[in-house]
mmCIF file of N, CA, C and O in Angstrom:
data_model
loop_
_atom_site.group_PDB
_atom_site.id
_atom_site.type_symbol
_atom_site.label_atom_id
_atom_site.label_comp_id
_atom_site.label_asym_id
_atom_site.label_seq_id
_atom_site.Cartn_x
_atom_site.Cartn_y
_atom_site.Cartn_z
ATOM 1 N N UNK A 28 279.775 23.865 -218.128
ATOM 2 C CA UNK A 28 280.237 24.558 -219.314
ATOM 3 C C UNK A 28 280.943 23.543 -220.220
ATOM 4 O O UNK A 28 281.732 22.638 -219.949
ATOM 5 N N UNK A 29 280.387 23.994 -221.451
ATOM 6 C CA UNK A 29 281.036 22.458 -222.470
ATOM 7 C C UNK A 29 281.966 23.224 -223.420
ATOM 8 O O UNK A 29 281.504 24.275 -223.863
ATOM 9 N N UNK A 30 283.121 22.893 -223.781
ATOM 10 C CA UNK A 30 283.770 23.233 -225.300
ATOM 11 C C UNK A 30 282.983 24.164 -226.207
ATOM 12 O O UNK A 30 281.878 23.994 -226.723
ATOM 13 N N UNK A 31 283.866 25.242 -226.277
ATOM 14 C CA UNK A 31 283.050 26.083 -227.474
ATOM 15 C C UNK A 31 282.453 25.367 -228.877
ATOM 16 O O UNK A 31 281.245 25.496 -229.080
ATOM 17 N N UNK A 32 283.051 24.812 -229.597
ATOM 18 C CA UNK A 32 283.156 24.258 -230.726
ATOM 19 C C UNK A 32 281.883 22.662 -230.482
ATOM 20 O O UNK A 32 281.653 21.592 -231.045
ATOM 21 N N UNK A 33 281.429 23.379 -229.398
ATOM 22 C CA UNK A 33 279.674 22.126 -229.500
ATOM 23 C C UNK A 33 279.054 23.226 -229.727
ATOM 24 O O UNK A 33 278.233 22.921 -230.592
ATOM 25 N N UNK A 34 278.929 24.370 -229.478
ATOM 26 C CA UNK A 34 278.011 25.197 -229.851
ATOM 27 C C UNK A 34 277.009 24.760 -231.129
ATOM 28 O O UNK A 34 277.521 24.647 -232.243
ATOM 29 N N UNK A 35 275.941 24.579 -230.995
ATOM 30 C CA UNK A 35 275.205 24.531 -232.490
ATOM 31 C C UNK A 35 274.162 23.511 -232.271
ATOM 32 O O UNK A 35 273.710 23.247 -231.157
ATOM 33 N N UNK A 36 273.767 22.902 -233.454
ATOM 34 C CA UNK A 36 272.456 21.882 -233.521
ATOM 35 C C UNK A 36 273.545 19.999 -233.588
ATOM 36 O O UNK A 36 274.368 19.699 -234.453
ATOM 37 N N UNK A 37 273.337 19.579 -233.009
ATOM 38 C CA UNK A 37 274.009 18.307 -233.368
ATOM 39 C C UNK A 37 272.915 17.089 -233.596
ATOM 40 O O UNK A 37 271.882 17.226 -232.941
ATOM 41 N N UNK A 38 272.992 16.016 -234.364
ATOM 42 C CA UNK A 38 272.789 14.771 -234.403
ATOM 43 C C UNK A 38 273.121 13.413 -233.417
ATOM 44 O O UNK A 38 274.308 13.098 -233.502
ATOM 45 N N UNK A 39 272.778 13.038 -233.022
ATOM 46 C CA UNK A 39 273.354 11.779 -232.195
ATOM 47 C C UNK A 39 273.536 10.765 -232.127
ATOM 48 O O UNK A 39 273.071 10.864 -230.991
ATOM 49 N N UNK A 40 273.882 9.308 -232.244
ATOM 50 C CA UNK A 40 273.275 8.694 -232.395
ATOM 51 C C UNK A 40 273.866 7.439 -231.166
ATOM 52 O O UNK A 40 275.088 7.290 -231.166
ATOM 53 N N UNK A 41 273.257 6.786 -230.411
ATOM 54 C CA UNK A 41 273.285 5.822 -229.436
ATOM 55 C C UNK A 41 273.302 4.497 -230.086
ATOM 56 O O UNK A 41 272.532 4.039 -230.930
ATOM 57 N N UNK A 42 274.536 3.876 -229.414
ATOM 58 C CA UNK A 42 274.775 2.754 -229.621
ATOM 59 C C UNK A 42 274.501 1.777 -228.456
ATOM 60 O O UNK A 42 275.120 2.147 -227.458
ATOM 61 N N UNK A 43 273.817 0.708 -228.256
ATOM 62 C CA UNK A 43 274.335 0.185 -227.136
ATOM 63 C C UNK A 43 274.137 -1.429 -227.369
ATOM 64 O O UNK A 43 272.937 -1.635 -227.547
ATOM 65 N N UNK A 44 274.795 -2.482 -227.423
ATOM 66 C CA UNK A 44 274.803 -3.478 -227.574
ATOM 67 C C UNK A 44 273.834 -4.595 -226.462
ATOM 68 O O UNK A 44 273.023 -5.461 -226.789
ATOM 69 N N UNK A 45 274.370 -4.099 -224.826
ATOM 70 C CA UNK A 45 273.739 -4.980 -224.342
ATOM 71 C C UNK A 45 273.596 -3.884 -223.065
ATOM 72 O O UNK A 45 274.113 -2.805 -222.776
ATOM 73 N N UNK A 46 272.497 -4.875 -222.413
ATOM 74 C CA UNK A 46 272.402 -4.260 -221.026
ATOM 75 C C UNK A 46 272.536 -4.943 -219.968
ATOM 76 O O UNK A 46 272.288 -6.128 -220.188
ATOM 77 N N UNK A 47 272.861 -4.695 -218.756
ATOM 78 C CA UNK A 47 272.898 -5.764 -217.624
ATOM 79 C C UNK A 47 272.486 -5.385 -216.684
ATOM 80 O O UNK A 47 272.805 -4.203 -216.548
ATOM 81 N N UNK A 48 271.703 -5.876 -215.607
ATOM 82 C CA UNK A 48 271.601 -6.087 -214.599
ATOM 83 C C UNK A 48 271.700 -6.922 -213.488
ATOM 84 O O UNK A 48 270.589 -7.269 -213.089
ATOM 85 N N UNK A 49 272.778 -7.436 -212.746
ATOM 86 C CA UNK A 49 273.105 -8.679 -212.271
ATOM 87 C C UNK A 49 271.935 -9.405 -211.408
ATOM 88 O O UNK A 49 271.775 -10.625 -211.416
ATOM 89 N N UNK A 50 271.203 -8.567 -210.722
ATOM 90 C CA UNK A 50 270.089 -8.957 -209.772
ATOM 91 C C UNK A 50 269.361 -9.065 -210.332
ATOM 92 O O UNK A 50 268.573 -9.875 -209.844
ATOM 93 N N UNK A 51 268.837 -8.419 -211.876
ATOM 94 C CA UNK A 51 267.702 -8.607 -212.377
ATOM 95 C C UNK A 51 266.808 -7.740 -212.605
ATOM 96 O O UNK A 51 266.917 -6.789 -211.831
ATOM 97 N N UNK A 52 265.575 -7.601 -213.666
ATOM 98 C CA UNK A 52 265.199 -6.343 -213.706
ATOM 99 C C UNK A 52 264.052 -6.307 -212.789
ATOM 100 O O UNK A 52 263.261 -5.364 -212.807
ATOM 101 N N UNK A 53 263.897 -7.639 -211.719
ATOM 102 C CA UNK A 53 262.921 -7.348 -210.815
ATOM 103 C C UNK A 53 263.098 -6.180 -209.832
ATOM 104 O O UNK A 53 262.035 -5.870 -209.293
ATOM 105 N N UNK A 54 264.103 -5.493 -209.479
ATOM 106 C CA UNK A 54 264.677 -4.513 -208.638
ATOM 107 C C UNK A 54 264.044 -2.750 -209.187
ATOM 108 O O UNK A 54 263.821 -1.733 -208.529
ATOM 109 N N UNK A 55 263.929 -3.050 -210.620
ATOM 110 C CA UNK A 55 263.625 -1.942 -210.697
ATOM 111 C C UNK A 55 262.023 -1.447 -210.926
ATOM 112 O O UNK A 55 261.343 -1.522 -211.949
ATOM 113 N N UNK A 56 261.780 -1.073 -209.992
ATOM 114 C CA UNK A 56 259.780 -0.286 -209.703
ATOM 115 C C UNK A 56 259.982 1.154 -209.751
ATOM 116 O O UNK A 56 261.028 1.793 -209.865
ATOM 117 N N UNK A 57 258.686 1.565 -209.633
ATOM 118 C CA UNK A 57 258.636 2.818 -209.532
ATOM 119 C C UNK A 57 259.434 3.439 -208.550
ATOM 120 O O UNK A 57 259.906 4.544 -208.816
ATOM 121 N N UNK A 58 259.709 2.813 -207.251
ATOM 122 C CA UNK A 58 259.898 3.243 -206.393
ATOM 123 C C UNK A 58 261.649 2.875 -205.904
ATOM 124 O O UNK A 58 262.166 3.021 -204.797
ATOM 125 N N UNK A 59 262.143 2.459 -206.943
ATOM 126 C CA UNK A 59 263.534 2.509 -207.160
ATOM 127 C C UNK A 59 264.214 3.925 -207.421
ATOM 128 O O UNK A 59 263.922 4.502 -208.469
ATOM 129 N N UNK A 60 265.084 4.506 -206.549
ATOM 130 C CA UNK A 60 266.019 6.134 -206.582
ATOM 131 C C UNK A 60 265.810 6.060 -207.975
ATOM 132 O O UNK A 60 265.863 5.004 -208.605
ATOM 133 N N UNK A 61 265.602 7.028 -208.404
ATOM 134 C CA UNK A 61 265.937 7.531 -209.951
ATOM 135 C C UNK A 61 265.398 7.349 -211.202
ATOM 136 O O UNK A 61 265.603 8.103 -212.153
ATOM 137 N N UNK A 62 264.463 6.005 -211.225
ATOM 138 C CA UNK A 62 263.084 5.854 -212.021
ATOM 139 C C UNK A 62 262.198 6.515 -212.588
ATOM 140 O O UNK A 62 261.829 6.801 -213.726
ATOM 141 N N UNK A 63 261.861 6.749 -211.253
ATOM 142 C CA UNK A 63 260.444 8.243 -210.972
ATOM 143 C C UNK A 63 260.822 9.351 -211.914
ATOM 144 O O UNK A 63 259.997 9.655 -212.776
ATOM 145 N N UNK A 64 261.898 9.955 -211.860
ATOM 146 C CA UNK A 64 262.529 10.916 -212.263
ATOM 147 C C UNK A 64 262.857 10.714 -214.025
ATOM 148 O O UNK A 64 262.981 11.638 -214.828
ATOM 149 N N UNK A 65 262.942 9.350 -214.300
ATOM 150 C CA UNK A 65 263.539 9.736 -215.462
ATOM 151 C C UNK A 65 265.135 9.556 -215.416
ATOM 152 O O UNK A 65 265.668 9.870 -216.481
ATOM 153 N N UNK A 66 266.087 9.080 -214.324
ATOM 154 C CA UNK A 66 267.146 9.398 -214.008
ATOM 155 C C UNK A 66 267.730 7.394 -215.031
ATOM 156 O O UNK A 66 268.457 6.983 -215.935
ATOM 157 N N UNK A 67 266.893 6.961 -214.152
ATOM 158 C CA UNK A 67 267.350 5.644 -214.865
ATOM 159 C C UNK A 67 266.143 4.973 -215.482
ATOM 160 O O UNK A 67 265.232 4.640 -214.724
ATOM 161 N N UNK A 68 266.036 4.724 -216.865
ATOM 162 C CA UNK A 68 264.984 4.267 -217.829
ATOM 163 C C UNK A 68 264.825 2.695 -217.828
ATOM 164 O O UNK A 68 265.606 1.824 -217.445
ATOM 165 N N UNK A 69 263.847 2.631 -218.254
ATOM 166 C CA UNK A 69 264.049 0.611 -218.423
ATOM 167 C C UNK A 69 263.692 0.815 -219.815
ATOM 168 O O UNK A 69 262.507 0.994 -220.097
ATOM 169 N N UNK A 70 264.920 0.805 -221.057
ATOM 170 C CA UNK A 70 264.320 1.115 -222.261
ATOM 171 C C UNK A 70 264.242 -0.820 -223.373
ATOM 172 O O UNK A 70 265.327 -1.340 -223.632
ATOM 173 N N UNK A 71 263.703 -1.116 -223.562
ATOM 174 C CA UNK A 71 264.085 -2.433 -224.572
ATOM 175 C C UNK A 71 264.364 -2.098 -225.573
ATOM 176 O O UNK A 71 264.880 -3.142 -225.972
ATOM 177 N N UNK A 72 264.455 -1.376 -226.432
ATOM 178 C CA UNK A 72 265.050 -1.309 -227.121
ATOM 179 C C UNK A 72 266.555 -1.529 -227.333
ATOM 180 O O UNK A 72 267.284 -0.651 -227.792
ATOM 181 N N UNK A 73 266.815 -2.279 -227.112
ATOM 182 C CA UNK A 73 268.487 -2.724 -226.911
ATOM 183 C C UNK A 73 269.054 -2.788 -228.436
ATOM 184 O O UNK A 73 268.766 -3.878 -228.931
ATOM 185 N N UNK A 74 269.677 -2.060 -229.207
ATOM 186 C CA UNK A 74 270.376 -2.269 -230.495
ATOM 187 C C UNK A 74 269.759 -1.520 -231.414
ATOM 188 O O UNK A 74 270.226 -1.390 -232.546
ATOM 189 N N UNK A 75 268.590 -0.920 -231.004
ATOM 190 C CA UNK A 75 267.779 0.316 -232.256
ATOM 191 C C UNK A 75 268.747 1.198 -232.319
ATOM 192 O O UNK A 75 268.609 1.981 -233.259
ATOM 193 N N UNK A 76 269.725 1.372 -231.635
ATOM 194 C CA UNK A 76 270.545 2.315 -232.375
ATOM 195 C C UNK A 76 269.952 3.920 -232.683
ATOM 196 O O UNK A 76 270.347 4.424 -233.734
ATOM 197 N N UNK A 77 269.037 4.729 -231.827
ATOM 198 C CA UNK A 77 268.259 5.707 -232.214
ATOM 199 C C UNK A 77 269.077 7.136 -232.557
ATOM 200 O O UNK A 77 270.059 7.363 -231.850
ATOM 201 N N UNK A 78 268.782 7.972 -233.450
ATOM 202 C CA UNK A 78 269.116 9.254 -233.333
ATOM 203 C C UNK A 78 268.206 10.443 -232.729
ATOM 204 O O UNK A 78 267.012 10.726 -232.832
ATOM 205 N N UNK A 79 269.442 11.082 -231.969
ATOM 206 C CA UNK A 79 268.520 12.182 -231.300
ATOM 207 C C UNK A 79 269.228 13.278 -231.721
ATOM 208 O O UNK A 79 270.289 13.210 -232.340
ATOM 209 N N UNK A 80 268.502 14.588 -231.305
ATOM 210 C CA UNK A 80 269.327 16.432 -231.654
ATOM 211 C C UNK A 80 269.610 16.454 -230.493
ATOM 212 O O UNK A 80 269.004 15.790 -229.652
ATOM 213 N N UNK A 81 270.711 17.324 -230.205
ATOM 214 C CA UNK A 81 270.914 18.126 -228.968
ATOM 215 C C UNK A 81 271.532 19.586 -229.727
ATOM 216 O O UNK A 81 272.114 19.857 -230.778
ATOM 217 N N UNK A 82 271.019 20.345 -228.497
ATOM 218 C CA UNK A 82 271.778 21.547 -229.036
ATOM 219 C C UNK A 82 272.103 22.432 -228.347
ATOM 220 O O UNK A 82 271.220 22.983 -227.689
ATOM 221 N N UNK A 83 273.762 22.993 -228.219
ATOM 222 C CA UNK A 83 274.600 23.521 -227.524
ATOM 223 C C UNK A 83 274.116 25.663 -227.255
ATOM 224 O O UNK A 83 273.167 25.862 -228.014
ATOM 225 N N UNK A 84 274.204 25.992 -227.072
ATOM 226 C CA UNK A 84 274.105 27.397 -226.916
ATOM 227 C C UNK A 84 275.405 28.193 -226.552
ATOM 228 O O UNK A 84 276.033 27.829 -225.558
ATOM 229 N N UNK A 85 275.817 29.183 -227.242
ATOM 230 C CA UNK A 85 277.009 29.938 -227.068
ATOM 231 C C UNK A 85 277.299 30.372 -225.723
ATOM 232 O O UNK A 85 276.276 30.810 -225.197
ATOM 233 N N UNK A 86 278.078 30.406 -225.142
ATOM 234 C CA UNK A 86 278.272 30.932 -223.372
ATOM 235 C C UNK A 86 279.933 31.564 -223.960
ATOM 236 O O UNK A 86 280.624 31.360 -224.959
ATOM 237 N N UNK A 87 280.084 32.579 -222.464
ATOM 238 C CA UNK A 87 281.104 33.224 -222.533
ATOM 239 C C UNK A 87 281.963 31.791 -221.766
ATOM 240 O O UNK A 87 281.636 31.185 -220.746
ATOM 241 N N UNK A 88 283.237 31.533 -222.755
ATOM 242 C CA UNK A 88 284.122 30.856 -222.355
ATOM 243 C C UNK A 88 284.055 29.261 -223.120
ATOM 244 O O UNK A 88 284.891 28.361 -223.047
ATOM 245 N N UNK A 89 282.990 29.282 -223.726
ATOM 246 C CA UNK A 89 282.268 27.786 -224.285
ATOM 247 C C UNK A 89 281.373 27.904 -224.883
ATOM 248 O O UNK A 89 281.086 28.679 -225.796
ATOM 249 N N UNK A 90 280.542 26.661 -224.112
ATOM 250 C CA UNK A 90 278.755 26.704 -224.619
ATOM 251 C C UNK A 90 278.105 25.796 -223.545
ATOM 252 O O UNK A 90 278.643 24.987 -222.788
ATOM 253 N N UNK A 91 277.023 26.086 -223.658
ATOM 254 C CA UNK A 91 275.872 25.360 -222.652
ATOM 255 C C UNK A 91 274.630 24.421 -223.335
ATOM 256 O O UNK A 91 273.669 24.647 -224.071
ATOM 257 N N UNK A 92 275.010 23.652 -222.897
ATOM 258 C CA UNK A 92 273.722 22.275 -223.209
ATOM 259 C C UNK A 92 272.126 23.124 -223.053
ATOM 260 O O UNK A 92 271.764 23.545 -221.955
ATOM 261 N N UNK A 93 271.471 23.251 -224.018
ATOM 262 C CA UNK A 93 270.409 23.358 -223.861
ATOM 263 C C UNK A 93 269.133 21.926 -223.682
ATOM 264 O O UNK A 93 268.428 21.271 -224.449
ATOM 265 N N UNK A 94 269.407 21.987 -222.151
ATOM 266 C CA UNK A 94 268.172 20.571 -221.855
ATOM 267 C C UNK A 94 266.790 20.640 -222.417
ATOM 268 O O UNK A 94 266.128 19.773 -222.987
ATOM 269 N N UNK A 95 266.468 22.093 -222.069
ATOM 270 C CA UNK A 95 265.096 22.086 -222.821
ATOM 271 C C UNK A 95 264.616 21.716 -223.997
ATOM 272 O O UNK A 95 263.469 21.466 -224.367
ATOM 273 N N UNK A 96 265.746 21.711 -224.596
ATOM 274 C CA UNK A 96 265.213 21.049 -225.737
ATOM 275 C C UNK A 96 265.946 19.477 -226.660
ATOM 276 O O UNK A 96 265.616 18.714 -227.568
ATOM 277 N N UNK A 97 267.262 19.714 -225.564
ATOM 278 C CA UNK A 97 267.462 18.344 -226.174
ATOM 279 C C UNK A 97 267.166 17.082 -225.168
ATOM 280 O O UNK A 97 267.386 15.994 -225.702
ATOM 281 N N UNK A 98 266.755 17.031 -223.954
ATOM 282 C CA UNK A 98 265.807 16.163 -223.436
ATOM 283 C C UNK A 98 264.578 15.992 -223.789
ATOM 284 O O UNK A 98 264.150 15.023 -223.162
ATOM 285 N N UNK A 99 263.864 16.383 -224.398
ATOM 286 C CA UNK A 99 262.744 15.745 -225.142
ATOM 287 C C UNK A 99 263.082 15.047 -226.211
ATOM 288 O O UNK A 99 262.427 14.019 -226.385
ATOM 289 N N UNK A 100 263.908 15.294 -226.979
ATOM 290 C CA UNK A 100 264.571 14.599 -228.342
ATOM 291 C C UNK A 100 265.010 13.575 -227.940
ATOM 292 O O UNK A 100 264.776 12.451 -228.385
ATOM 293 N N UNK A 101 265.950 13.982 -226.722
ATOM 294 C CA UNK A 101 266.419 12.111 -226.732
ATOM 295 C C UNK A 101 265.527 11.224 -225.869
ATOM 296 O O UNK A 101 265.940 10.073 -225.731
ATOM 297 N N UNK A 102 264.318 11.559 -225.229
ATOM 298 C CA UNK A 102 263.167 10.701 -224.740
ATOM 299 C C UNK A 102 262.437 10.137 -225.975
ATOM 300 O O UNK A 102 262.208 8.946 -226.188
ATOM 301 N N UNK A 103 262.072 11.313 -226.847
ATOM 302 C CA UNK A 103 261.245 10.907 -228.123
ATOM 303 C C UNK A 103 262.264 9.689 -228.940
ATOM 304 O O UNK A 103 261.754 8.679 -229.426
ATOM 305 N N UNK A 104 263.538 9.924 -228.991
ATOM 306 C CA UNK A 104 264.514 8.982 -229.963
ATOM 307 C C UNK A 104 264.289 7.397 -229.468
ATOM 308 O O UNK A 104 263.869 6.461 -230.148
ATOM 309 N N UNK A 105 264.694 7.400 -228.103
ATOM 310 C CA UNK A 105 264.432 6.240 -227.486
ATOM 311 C C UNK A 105 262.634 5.329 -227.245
ATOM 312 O O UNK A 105 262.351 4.131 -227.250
ATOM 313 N N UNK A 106 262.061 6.150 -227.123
ATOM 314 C CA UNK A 106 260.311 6.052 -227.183
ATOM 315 C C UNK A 106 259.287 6.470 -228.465
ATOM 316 O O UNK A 106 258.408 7.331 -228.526
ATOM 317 N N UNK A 107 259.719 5.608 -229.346
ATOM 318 C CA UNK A 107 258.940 5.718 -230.804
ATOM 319 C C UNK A 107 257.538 6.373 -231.125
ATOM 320 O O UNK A 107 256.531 5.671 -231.218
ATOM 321 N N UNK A 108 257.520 7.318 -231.238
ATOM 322 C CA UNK A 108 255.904 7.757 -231.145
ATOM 323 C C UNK A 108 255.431 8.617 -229.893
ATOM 324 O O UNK A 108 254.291 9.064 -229.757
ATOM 325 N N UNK A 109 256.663 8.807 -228.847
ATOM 326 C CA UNK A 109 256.057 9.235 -227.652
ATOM 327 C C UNK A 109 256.003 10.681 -228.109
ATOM 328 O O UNK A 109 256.563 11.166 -229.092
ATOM 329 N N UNK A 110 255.208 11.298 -227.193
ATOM 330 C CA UNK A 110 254.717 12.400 -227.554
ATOM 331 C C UNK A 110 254.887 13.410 -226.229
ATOM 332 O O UNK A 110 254.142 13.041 -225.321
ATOM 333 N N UNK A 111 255.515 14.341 -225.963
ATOM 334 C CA UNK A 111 255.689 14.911 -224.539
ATOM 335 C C UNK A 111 255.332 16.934 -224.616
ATOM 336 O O UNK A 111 255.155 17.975 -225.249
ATOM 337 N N UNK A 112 255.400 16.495 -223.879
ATOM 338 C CA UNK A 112 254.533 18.146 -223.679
ATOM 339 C C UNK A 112 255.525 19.135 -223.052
ATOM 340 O O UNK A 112 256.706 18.793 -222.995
ATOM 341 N N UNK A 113 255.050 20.649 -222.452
ATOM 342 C CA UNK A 113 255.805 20.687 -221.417
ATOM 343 C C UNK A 113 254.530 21.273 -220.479
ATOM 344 O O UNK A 113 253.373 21.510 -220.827
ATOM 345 N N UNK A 114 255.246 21.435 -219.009
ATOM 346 C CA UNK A 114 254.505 21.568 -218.383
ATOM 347 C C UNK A 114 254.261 23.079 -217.640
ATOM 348 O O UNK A 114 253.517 23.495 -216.752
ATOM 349 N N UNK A 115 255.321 23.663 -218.520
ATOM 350 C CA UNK A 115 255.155 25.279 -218.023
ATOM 351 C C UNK A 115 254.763 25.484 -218.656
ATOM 352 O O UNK A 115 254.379 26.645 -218.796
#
């Protein structure tokens, strides 16, 4: 449950200067925990700076993150042109 006052359509925008990996990005394959999933990305874009929507939904007491629709936005923000579906 998030803060009432996210309720609504928001803008985003990601900053990130640098990235690190001390071992290297040879470690990360498909078959690294959390990859597969989407959990941890290998994005290059390092400094595009992208904007994404997210958008909150009213709940008793707050509001609730609607993933459905703001996880595609911020895949599409980060992946220029990608194009995603759903699968239900």
């Amino acid at each position: 449950l998030y803060p009432a006052w996210l309720a609504g359509n928001w803008e985003v925008k990601y900053e990130q200067s640098d990235i690190r990996f001390p071992k290297g990005w040879g470690l990360l394959t498909e078959d690294t925990a959390g990859v597969s999933m989407g959990a941890i990305l290998r994005l290059p874009n390092i400094g595009a700076n992208p904007l994404a929507r997210w958008r909150f939904a009213p709940a008793v007491g707050g509001s609730n993150a609607d993933w459905s629709y703001t996880i595609p936005n911020v895949l599409q923000a980060f992946k220029t042109g990608a194009n995603l579906s759903s699968s239900a």
